PDB file of C-alpha atoms and ligand atoms in Angstrom:
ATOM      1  CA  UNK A   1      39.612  47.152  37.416  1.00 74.00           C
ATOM      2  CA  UNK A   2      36.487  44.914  36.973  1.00 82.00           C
ATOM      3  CA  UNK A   3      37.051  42.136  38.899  1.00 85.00           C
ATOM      4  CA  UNK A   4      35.673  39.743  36.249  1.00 95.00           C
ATOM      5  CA  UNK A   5      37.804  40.635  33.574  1.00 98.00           C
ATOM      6  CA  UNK A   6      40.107  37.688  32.625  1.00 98.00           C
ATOM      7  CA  UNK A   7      42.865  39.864  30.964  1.00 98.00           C
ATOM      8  CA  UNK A   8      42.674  42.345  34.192  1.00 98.00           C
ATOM      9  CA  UNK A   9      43.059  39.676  36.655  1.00 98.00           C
ATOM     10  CA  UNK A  10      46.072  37.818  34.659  1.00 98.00           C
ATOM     11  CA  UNK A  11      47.839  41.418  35.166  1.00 98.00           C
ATOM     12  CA  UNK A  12      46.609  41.765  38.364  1.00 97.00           C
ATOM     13  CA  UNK A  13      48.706  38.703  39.292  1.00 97.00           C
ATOM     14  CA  UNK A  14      45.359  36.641  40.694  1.00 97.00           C
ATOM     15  CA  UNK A  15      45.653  34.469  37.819  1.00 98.00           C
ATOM     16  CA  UNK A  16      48.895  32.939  36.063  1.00 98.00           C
ATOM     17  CA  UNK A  17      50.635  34.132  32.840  1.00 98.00           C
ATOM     18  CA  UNK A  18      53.536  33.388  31.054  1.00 98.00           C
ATOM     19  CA  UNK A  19      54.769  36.827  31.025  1.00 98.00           C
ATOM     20  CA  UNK A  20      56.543  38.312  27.654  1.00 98.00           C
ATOM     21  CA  UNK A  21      56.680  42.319  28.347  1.00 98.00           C
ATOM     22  CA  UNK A  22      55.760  44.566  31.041  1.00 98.00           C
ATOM     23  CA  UNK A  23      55.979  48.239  31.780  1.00 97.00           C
ATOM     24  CA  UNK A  24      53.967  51.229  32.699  1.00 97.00           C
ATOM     25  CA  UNK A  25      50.894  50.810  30.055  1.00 97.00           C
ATOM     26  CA  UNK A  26      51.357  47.582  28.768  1.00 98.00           C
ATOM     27  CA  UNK A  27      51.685  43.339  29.418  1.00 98.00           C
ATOM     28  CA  UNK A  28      52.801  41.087  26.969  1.00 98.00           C
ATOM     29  CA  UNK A  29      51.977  37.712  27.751  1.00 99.00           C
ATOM     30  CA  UNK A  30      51.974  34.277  25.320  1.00 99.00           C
ATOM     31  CA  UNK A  31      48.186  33.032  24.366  1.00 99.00           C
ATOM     32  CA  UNK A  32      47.155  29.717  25.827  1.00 98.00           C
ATOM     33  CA  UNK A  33      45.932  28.545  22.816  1.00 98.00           C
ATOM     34  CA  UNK A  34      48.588  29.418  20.092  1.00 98.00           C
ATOM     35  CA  UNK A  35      47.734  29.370  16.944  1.00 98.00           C
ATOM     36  CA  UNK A  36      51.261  30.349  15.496  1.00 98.00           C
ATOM     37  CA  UNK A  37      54.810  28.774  16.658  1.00 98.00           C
ATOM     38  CA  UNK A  38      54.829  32.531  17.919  1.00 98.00           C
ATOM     39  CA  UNK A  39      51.512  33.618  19.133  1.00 98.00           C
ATOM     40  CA  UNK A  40      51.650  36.834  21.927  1.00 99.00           C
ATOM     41  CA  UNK A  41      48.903  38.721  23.415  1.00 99.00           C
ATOM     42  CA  UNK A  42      49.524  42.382  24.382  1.00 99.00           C
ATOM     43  CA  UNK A  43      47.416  43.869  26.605  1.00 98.00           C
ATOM     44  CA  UNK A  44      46.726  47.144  27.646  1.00 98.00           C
ATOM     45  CA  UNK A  45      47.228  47.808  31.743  1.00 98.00           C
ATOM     46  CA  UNK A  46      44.253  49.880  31.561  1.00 98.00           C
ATOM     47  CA  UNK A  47      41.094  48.352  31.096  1.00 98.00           C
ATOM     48  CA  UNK A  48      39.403  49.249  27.511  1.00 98.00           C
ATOM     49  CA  UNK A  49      37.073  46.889  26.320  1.00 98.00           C
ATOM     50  CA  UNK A  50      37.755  46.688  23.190  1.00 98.00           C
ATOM     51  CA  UNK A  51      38.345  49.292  19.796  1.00 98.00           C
ATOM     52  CA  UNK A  52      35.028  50.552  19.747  1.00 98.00           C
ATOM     53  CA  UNK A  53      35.717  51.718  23.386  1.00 98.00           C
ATOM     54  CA  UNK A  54      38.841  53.732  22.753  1.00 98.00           C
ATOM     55  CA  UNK A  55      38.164  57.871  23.524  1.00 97.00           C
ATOM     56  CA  UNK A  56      40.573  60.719  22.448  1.00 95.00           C
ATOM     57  CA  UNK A  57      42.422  60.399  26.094  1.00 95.00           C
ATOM     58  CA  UNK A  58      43.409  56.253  25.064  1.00 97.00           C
ATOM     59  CA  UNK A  59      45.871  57.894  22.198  1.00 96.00           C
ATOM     60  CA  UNK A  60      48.797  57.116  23.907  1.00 97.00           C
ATOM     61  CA  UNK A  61      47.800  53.588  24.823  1.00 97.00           C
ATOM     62  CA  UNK A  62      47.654  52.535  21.333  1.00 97.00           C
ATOM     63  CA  UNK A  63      50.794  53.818  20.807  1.00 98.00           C
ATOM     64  CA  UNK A  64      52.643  51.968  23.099  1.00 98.00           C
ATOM     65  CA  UNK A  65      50.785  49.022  21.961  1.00 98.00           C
ATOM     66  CA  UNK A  66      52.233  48.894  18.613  1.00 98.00           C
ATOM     67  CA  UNK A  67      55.608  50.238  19.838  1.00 98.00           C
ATOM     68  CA  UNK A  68      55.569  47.438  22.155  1.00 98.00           C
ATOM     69  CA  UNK A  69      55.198  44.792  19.126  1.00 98.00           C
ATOM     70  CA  UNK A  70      57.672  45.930  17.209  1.00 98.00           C
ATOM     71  CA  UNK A  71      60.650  45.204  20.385  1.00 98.00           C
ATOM     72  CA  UNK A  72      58.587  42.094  20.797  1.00 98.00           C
ATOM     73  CA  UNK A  73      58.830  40.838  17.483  1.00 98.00           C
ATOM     74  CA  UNK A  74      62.914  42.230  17.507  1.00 98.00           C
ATOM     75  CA  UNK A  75      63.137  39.598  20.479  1.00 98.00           C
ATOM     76  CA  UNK A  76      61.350  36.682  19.439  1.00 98.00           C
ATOM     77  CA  UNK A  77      63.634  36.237  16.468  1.00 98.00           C
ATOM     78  CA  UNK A  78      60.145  37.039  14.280  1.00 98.00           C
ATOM     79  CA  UNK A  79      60.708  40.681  12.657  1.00 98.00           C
ATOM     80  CA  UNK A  80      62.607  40.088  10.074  1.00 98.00           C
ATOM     81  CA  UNK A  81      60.297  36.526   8.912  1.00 98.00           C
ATOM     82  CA  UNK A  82      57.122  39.044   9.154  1.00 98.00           C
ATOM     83  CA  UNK A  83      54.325  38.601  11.603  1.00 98.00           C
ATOM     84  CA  UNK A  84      50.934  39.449  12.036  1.00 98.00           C
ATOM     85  CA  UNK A  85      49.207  41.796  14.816  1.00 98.00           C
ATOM     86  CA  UNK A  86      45.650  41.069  14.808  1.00 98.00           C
ATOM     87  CA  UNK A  87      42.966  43.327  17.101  1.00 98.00           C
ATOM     88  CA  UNK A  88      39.198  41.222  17.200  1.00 98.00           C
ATOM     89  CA  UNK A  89      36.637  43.470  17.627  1.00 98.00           C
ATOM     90  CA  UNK A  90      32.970  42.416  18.494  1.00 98.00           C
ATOM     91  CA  UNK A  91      31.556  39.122  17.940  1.00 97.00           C
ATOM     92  CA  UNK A  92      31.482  38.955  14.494  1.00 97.00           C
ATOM     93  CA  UNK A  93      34.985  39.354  14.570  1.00 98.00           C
ATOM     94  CA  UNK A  94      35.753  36.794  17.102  1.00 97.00           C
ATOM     95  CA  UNK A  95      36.490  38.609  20.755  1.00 98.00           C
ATOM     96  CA  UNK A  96      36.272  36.244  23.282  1.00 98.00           C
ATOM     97  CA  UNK A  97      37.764  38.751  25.566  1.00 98.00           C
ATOM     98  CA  UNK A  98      36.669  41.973  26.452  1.00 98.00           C
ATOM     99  CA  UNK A  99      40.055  43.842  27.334  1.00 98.00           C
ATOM    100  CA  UNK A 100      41.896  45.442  24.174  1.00 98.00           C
ATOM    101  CA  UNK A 101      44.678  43.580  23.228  1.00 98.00           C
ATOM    102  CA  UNK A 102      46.650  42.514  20.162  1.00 98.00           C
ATOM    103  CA  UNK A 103      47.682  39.193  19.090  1.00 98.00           C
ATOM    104  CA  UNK A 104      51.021  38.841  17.516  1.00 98.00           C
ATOM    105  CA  UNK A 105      51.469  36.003  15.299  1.00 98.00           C
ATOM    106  CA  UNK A 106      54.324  34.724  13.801  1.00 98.00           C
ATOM    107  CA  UNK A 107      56.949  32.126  12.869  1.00 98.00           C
ATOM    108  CA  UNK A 108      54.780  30.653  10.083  1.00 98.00           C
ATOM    109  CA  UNK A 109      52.873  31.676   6.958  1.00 97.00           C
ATOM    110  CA  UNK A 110      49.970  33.149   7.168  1.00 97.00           C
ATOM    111  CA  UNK A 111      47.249  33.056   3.968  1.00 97.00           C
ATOM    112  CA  UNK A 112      44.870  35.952   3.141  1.00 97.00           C
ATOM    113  CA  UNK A 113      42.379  36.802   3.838  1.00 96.00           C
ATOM    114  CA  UNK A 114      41.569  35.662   7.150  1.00 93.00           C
ATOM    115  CA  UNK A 115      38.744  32.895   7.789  1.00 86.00           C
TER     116      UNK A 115
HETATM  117  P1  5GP B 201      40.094  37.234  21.295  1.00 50.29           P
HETATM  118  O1  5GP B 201      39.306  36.013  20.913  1.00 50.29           O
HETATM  119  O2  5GP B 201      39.331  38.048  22.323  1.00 50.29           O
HETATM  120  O3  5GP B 201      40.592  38.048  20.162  1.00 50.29           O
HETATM  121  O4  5GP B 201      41.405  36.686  21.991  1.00 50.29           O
HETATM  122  C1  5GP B 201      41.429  36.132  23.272  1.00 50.29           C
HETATM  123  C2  5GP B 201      42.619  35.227  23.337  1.00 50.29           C
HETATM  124  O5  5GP B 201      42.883  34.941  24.702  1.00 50.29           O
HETATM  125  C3  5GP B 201      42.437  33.879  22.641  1.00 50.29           C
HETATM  126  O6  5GP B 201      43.420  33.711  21.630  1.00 50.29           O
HETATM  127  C4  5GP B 201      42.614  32.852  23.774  1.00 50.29           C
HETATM  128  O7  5GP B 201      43.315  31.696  23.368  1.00 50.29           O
HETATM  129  C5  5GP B 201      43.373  33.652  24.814  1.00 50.29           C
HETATM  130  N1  5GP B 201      43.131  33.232  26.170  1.00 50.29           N
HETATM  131  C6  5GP B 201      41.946  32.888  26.736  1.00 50.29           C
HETATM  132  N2  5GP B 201      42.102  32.593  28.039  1.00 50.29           N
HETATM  133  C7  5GP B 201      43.431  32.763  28.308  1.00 50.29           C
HETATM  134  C8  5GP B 201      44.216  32.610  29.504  1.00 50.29           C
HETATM  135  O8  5GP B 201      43.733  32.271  30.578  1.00 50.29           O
HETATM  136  N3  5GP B 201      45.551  32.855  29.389  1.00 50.29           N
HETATM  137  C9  5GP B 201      46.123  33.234  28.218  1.00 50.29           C
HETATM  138  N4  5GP B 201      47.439  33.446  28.217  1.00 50.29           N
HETATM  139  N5  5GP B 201      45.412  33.399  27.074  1.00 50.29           N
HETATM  140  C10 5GP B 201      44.081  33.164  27.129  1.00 50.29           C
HETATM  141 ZN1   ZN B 202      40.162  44.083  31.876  1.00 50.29          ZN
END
């Protein structure tokens, strides 16, 4: 775990969280800066950077990421309303954080395309 990773230090319990999901591969937690009445972040346990850093072994990760929204989304009253999952990747695209993760957003509208 690199020990300057934000997203691997709120899972390693150093820093807080307020936690939404957690098992084996992934950690759910709410963003501190929503941007949606619903706005979640899940993470993967493992450390992966981002997309572009994904190998053939990281299959399953991804997986259970999107598996892990959908129960999410059941729970927070959101599925049925629709919701957005949303993966930055790179600067251009706006990741602030280097630890894959997906943001689910929801409980509002949402216009396309994205700024
Ligand atoms: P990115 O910009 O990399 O796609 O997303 C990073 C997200 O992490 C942003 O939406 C930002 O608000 C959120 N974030 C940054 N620092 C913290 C923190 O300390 N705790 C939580 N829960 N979210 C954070
Ligand atoms: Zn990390």
């Amino acid at each position: 775990m690199p020990s300057d990773c934000l997203f691997c230090r709120i899972i390693a319990g150093e820093l807080p969280s307020s936690l939404v999901h957690s098992d084996d591969s992934i950690f759910a937690i709410r963003d501190i800066s929503p941007q949606a009445p619903t706005h979640i972040l899940i993470l993967s346990r493992k450390h992966v950077a981002s997309v572009s850093d994904l190998s053939g072994a990281d299959e399953a990760i991804v997986g259970k990421l999107f598996a892990a929204a959908a129960e999410i989304a059941k729970r927070e009253g959101i599925a049925k309303g629709g919701y957005r999952l949303v993966v930055n990747t790179g600067r251009d695209a706006g990741q602030t954080v280097d630890h894959l993760h997906v943001h689910m957003l929801g409980g509002r509208h949402m216009s396309w395309p994205p700024g």
